[in-house]
Short mmCIF file of C-alpha atoms in Angstrom, two decimals:
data_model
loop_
_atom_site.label_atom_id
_atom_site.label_comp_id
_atom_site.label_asym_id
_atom_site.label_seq_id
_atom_site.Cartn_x
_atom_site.Cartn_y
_atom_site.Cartn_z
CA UNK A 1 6.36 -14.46 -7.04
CA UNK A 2 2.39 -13.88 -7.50
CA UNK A 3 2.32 -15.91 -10.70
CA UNK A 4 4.66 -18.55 -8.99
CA UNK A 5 2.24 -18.72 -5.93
CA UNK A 6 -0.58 -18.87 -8.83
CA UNK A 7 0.82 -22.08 -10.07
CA UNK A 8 2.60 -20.61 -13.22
CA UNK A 9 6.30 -21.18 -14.20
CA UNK A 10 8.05 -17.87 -14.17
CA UNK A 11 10.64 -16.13 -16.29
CA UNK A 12 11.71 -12.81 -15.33
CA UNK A 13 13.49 -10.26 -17.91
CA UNK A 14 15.02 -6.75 -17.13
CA UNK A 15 17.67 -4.97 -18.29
CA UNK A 16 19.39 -5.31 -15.26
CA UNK A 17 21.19 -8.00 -13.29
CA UNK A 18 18.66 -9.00 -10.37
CA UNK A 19 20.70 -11.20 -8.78
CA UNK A 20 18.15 -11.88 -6.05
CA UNK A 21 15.41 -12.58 -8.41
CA UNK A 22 14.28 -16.40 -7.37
CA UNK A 23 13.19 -17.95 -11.09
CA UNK A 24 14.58 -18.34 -14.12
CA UNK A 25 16.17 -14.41 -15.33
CA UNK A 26 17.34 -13.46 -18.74
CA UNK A 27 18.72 -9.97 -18.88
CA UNK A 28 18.25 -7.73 -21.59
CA UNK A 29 15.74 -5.48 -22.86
CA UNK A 30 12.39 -6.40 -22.10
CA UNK A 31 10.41 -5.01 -24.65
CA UNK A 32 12.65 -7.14 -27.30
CA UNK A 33 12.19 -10.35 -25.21
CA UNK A 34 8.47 -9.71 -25.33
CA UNK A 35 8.51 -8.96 -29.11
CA UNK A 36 11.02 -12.02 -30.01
CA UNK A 37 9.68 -14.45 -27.24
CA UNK A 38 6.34 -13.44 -26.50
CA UNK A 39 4.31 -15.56 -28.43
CA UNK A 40 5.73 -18.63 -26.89
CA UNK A 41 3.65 -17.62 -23.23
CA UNK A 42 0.23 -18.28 -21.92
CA UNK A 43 0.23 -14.93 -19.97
CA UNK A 44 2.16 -11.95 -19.83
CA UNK A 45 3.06 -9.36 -17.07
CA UNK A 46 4.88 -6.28 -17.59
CA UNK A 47 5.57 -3.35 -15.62
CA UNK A 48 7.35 -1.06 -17.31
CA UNK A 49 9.57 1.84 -15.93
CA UNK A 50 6.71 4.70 -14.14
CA UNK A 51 9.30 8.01 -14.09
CA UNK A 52 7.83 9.40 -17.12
CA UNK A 53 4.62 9.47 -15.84
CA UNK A 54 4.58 9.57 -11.79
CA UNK A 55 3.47 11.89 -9.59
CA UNK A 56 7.08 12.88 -8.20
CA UNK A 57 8.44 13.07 -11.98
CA UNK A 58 5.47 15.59 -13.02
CA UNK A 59 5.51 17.27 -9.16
CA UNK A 60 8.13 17.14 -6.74
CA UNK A 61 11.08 16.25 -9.21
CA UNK A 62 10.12 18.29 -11.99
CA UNK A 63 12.88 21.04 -12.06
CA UNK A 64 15.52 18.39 -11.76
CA UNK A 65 16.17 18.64 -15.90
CA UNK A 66 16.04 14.47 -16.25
CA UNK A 67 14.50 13.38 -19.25
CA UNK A 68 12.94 9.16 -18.20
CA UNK A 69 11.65 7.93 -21.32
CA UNK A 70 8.37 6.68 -22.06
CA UNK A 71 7.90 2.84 -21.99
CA UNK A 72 4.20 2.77 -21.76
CA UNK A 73 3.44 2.83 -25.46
CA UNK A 74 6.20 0.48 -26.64
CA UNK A 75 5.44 -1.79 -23.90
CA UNK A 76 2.05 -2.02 -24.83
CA UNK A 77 3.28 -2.41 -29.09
CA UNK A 78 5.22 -5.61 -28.37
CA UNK A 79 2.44 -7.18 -26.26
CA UNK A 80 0.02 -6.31 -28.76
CA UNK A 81 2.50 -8.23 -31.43
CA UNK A 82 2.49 -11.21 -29.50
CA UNK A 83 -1.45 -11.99 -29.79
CA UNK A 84 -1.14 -13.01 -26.22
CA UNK A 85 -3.01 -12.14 -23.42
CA UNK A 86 -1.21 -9.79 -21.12
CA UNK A 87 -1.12 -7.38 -18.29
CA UNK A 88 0.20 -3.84 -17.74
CA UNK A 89 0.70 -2.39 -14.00
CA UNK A 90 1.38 0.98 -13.07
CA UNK A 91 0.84 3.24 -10.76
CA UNK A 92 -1.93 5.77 -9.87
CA UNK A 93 -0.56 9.18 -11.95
CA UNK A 94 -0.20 10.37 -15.77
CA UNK A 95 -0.56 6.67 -16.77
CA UNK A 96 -3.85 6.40 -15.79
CA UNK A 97 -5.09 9.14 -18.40
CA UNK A 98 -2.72 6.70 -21.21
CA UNK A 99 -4.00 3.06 -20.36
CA UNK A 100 -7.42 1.39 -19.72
CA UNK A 101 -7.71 0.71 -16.12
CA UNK A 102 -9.59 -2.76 -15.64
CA UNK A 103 -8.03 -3.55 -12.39
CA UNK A 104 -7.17 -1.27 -9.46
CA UNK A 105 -5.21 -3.06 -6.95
CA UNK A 106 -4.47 -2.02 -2.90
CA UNK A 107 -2.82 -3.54 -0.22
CA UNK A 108 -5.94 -3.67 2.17
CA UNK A 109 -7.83 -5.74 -0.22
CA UNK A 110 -5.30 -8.64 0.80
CA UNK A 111 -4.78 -7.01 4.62
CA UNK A 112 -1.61 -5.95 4.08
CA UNK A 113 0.63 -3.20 5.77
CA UNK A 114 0.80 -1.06 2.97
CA UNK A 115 -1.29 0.67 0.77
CA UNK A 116 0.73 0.38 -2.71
CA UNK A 117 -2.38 1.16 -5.03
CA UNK A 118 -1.54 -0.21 -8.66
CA UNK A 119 -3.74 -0.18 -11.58
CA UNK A 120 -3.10 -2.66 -14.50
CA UNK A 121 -4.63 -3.23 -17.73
CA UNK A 122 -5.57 -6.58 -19.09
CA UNK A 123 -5.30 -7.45 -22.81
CA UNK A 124 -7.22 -9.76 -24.76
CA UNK A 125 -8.76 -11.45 -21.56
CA UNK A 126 -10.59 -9.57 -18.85
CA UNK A 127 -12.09 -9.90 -15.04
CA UNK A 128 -14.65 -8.74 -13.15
CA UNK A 129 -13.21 -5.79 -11.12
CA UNK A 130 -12.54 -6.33 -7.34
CA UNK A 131 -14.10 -4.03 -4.71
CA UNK A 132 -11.45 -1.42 -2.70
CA UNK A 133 -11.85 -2.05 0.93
CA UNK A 134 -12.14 1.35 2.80
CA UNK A 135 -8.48 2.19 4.32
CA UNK A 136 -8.07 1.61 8.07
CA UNK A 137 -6.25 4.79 9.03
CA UNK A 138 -3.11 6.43 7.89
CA UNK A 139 0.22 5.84 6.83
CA UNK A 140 2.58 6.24 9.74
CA UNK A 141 5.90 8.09 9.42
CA UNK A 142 6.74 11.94 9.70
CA UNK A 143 5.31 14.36 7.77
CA UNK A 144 6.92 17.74 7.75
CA UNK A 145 7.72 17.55 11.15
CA UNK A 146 4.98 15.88 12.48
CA UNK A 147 4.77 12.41 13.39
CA UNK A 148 1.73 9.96 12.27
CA UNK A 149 0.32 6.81 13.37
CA UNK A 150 -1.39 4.34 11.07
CA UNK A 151 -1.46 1.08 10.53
CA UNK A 152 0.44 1.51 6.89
CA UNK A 153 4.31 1.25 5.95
CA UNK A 154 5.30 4.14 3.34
CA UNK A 155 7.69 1.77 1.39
CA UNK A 156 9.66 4.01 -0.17
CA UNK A 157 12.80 6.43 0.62
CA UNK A 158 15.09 6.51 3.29
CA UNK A 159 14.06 9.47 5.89
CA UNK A 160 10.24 9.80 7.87
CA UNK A 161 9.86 6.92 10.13
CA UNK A 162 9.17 4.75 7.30
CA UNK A 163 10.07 1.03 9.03
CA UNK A 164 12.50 -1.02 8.69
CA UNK A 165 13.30 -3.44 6.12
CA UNK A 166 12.00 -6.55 8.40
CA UNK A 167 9.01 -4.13 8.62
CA UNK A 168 8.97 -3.66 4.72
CA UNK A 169 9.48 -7.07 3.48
CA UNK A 170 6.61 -8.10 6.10
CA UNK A 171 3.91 -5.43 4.90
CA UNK A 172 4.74 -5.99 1.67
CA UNK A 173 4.77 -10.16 1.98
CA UNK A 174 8.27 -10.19 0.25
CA UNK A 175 11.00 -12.30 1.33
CA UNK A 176 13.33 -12.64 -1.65
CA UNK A 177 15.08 -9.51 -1.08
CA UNK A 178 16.56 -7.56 1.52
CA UNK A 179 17.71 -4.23 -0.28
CA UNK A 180 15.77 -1.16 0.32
CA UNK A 181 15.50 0.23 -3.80
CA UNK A 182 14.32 -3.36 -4.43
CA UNK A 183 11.42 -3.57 -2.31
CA UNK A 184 10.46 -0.01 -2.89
CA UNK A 185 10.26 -1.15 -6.80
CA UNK A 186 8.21 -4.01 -5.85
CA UNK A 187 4.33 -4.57 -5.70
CA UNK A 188 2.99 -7.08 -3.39
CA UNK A 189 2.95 -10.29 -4.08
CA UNK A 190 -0.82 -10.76 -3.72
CA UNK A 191 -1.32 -8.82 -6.64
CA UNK A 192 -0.08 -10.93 -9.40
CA UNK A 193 -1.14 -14.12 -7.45
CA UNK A 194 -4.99 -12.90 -7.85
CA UNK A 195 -4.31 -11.48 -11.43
CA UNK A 196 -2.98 -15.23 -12.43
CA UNK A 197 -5.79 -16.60 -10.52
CA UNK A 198 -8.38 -14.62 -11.95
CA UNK A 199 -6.72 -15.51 -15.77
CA UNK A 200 -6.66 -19.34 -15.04
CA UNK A 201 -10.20 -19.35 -14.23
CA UNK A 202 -11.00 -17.08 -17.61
CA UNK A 203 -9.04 -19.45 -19.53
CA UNK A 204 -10.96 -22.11 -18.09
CA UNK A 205 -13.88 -20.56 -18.69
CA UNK A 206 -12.69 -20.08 -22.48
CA UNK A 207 -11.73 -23.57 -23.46
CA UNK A 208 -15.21 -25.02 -21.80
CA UNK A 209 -17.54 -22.55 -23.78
CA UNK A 210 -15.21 -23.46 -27.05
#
C-alpha cells in the first residue's frame, strides 16, 4: 500500500493466498518470482519470513523444537540476480548482525500509534538516513500483571490489553484487512510510501546527472 500511495503500480507475491491483498497477487514462491520476474521491475521490496532470526525465536520460543528456515540469504541471492534495485525489511534482532542496515524505520517518525521499528537494506540505490524521533511514552497493555499506559498499540498477540482491531488498523494506518495475524504481519504503510519516495527522487537524481 506504501508503494501504491508512492505512485507505483504494485504486484504482490507470497506463497500464500491473501485474499484481502488490494493489487494485483500471484501466489507462489517469492524468491522464484523475484529470480524469474525480477528483472522486469523498477524497484523491489521484499520482506522475507523473520522466525529464524527474531527475538521470540532465539528467546522466548526457543525450547519449542521448530526449525523456521532461513530466507534472509536466498532472498537477498535472487535480488542480487535481478541487477535491480531493491529493498530488504526486517525487524530489529539476529538480522541486524546478517544485513546492512541503511534505513531504520519507527512509527513515531510518521506519528503513528505504534512503535513497529523495522530496519531495511537498500540495494544498488541508497538514501540519506532519517532521524528517530524520541518515543512519547510507553506501550500500553499489561505486563505481568501490571497494567501500562502509553500512547502505543502492541500489535501483536491476543492477551495484555493490546486494542482492538479498529484500534490496530488505526495505529497502524491499515484498512485493507480486518484479521488480527494479518495486521500483526504488517508494517505501516508509511514506511514503504517514504522508501518509494525517497527511490523516485534518487532515480531522478540518476537519470539528470547521466
Amino acid at each position: 500500500m506504501g508503494l501504491h500511495l508512492a505512485g507505483y503500480n504494485v504486484v504482490g507475491v507470497d506463497i500464500l493466498e491473501q485474499p484481502r491483498y488490494p493489487f494485483e497477487f500471484h501466489q507462489g514462491d517469492a524468491i522464484d518470482y523475484i529470480a524469474t520476474n525480477g528483472a522486469d521491475f523498477d524497484l523491489i521490496s521484499a520482506g522475507p519470513p523473520c522466525q529464524h532470526d527474531c527475538t521470540l525465536t532465539a528467546g522466548t520460543n526457543k525450547g519449542r523444537g521448530v526449525d523456521y528456515p532461513d530466507l534472509l540469504e536466498p532472498t537477498r541471492a535472487a535480488l542480487e540476480s535481478t541487477g535491480r534495485p531493491y529493498v530488504i525489511e526486517q525487524p530489529p534482532g539476529r538480522a541486524s548482525k546478517r544485513m546492512r542496515v541503511d534505513v531504520t524505520l519507527c512509527g513515531e517518525m510518521f506519528g503513528l500509534q505504534v512503535l513497529r521499528h523495522r530496519n531495511f537494506e537498500l540495494g544498488h540505490w541508497s538514501t540519506p538516513r532519517p532521524v528517530h524521533q524520541p518515543h512519547r511514552g510507553r506501550v500500553a497493555g499489561m505486563r505481568h500483571g501490571e497494567w501500562f499506559t502509553g500512547p502505543y498499540f502492541a500489535v501483536y498477540g491476543d492477551g495484555g490489553g493490546k486494542g482492538s482491531v479498529a484500534e490496530w488498523q488505526t495505529a497502524m494506518g491499515i484498512g485493507w484487512t480486518d484479521v488480527r495475524r494479518e495486521l500483526a504481519e504488517a508494517i505501516p504503510p508509511a514506511y514503504t510510501e517514504l522508501l518509494g519516495r525517497r527511490f523516485a527522487e534518487h532515480h531522478a537524481t540518476a537519470l539528470t546527472l547521466a
